[in-house]
Coordinates of C-alpha atoms and ligand atoms in Angstrom, one line a residue:
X176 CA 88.0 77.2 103.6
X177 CA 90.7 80.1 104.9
X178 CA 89.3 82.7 106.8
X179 CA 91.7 85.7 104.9
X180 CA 92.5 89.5 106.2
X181 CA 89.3 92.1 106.5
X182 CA 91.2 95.0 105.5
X183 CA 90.6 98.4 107.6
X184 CA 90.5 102.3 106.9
X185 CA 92.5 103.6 106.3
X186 CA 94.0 101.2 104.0
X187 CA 94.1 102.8 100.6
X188 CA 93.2 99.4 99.0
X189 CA 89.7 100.2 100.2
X190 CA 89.6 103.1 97.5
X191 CA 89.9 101.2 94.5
X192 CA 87.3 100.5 91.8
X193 CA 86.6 96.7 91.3
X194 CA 86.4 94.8 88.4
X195 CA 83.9 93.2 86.8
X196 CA 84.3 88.9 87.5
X197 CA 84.9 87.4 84.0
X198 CA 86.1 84.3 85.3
X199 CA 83.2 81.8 87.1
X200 CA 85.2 78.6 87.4
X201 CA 87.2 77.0 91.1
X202 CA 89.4 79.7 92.3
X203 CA 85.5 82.5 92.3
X204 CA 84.1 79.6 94.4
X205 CA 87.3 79.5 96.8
X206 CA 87.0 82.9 97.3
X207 CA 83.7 82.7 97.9
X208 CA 83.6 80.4 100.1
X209 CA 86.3 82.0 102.1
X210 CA 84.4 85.6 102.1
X211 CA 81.6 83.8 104.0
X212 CA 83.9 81.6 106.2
X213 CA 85.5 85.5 107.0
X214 CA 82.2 86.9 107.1
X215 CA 81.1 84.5 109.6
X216 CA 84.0 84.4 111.3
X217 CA 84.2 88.3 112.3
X218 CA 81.2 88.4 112.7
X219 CA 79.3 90.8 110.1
X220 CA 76.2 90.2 108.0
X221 CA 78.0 91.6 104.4
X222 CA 81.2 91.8 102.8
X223 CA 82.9 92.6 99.2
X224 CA 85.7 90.9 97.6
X225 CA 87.9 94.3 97.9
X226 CA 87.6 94.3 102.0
X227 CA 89.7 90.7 101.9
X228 CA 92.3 92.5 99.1
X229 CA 90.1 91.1 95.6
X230 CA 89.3 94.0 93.5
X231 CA 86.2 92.3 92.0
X232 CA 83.0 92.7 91.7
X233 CA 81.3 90.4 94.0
X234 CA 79.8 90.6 97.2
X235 CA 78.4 88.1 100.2
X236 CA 75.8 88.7 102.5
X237 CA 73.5 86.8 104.9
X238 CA 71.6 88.8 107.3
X239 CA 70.8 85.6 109.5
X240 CA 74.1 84.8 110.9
X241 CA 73.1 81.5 112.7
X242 CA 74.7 81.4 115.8
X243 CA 77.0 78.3 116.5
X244 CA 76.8 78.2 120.2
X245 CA 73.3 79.0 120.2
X246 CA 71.2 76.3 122.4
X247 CA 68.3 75.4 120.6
X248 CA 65.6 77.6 122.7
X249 CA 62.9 75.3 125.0
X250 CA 59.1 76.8 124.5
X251 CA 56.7 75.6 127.2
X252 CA 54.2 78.5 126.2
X253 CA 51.9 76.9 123.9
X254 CA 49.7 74.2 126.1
X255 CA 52.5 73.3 128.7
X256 CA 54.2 71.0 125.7
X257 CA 57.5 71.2 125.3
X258 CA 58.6 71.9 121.9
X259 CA 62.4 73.7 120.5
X260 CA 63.2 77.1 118.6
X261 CA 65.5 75.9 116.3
X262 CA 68.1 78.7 116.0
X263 CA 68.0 80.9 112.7
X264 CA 68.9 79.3 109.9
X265 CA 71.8 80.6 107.8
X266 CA 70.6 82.5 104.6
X267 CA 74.3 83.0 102.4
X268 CA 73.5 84.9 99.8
X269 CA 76.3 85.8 96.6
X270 CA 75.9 89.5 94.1
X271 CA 78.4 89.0 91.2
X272 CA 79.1 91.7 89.2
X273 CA 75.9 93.4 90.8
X274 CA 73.9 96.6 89.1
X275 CA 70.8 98.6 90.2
X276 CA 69.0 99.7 88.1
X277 CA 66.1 101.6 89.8
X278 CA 65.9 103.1 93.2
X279 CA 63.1 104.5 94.8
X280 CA 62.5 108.3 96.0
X281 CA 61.5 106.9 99.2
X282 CA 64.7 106.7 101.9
X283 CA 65.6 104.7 104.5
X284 CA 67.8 105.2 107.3
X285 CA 69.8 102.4 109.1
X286 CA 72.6 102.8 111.5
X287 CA 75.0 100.8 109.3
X288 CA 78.5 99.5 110.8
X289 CA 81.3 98.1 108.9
X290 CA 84.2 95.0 109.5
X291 CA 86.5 97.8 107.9
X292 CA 85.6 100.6 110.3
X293 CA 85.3 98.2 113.4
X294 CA 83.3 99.1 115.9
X295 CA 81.8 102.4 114.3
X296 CA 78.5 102.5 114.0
X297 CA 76.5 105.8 111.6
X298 CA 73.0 106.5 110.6
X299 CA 72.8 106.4 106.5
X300 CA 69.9 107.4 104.3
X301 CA 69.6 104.8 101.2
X302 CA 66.8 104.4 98.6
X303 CA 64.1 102.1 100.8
X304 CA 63.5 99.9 97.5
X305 CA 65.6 98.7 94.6
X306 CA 65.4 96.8 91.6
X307 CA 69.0 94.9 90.6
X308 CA 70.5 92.8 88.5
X309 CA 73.6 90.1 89.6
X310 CA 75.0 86.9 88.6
X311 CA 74.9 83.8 90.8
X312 CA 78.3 81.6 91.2
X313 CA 77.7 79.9 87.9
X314 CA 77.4 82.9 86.0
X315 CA 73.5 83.1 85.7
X316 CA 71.9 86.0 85.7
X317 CA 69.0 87.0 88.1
X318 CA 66.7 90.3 88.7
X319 CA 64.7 91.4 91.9
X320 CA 62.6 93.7 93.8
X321 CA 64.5 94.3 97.0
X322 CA 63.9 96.4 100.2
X323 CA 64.5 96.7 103.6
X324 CA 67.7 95.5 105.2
X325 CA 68.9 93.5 102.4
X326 CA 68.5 96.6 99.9
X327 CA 70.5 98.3 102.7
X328 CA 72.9 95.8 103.0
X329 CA 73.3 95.4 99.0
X330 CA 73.6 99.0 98.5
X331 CA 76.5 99.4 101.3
X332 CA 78.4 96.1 100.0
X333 CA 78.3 97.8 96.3
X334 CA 79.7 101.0 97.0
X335 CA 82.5 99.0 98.0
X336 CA 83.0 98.0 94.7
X337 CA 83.4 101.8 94.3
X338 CA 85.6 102.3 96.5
X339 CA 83.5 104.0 98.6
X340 CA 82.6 103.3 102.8
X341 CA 79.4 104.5 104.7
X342 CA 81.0 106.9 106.9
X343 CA 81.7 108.7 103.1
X344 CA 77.9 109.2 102.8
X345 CA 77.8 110.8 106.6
X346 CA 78.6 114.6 107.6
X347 CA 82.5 115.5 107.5
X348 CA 81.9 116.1 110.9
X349 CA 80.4 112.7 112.0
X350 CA 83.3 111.3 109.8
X351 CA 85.9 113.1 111.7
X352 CA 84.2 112.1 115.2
X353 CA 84.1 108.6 114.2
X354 CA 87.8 108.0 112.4
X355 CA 89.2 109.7 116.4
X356 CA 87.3 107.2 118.1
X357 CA 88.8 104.8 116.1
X358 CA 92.4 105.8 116.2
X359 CA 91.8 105.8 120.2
X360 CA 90.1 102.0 120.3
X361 CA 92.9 100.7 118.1
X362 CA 95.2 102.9 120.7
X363 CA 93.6 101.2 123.5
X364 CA 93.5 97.8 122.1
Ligands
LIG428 NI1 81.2 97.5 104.7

């Protein structure tokens, strides 16, 4: 596994449309297997296939990033016995070629950050429920009810197969605010 290049506004790159994955054979599971090793890596709890230079329609998330260094926890709370915490488990989850196919009226808000607008963090409204459609690395197709963070999470990693980032769905103004204190932290850094 390689960890590859998380591409950053502005990079034009970030702008194109992706294409639908026709192809499930060694080279999508490569790839995929490198998207989590990046994801991990950075660390972030989603990314699409265009933010490492793919223009494809595919997407990883896991909203549990277990923590390597993480020291399993000691509990003495429950009758003075000792017993350990395990850390969280990792949850890797893969969208090919995702859809959604119903939303509902009701909205939530989450203040969503990206690993291609780096330290930048915005409040964005998104349906609170969805109902989508994706393909798993073998090319088999699934359907679900989703809410709350992972329909956030979904609906952010797809608009990147739109070309589209968060801070396009915030105020020009918060946009504006957030792109200068970027250009100063990569200034400073
Ligand atoms: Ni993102």
């Amino acid at each position: 596994m390689t960890i590859r290049t998380i591409i950053e506004i502005p990079d034009p790159i970030l702008k194109q449309v992706s294409s639908p994955v026709e192809k499930f054979d060694d080279d999508l599971k490569t790839l995929v297997a490198d998207m989590f090793e990046t994801m991990y890596d950075a660390p972030g709890i989603g990314l699409a296939a265009i933010q490492v230079g793919m223009p494809l329609r595919l997407l990883v998330i896991d909203l549990q990033p277990e923590d390597e260094d993480a020291e399993p926890e000691v509990c003495t709370a429950h009758g003075g016995h000792e017993h350990s915490h395990q850390p969280l488990r990792k949850e890797p989850r893969v969208f090919i070629n995702p859809e959604v196919f119903d939303a509902s009226e009701e909205l939530s808000t989450y203040s969503e950050g990206c690993l291609s607008v780096p330290e930048i963090y915005a409040d964005v409204e998104r349906p609170a429920r969805i109902r989508a459609r994706w393909q798993d690395i073998d090319g088999k197709t699934h359907e679900a009810d989703i809410d709350g963070m992972l329909a956030t999470c979904l609906q952010h990693e797809m608009d990147h197969l739109e070309g589209i980032v968060f801070l396009d769905r915030v105020s020009r103004l918060k946009r504006q605010m957030a792109i200068k204190k970027l250009e100063k932290l990569r200034k400073a850094a």
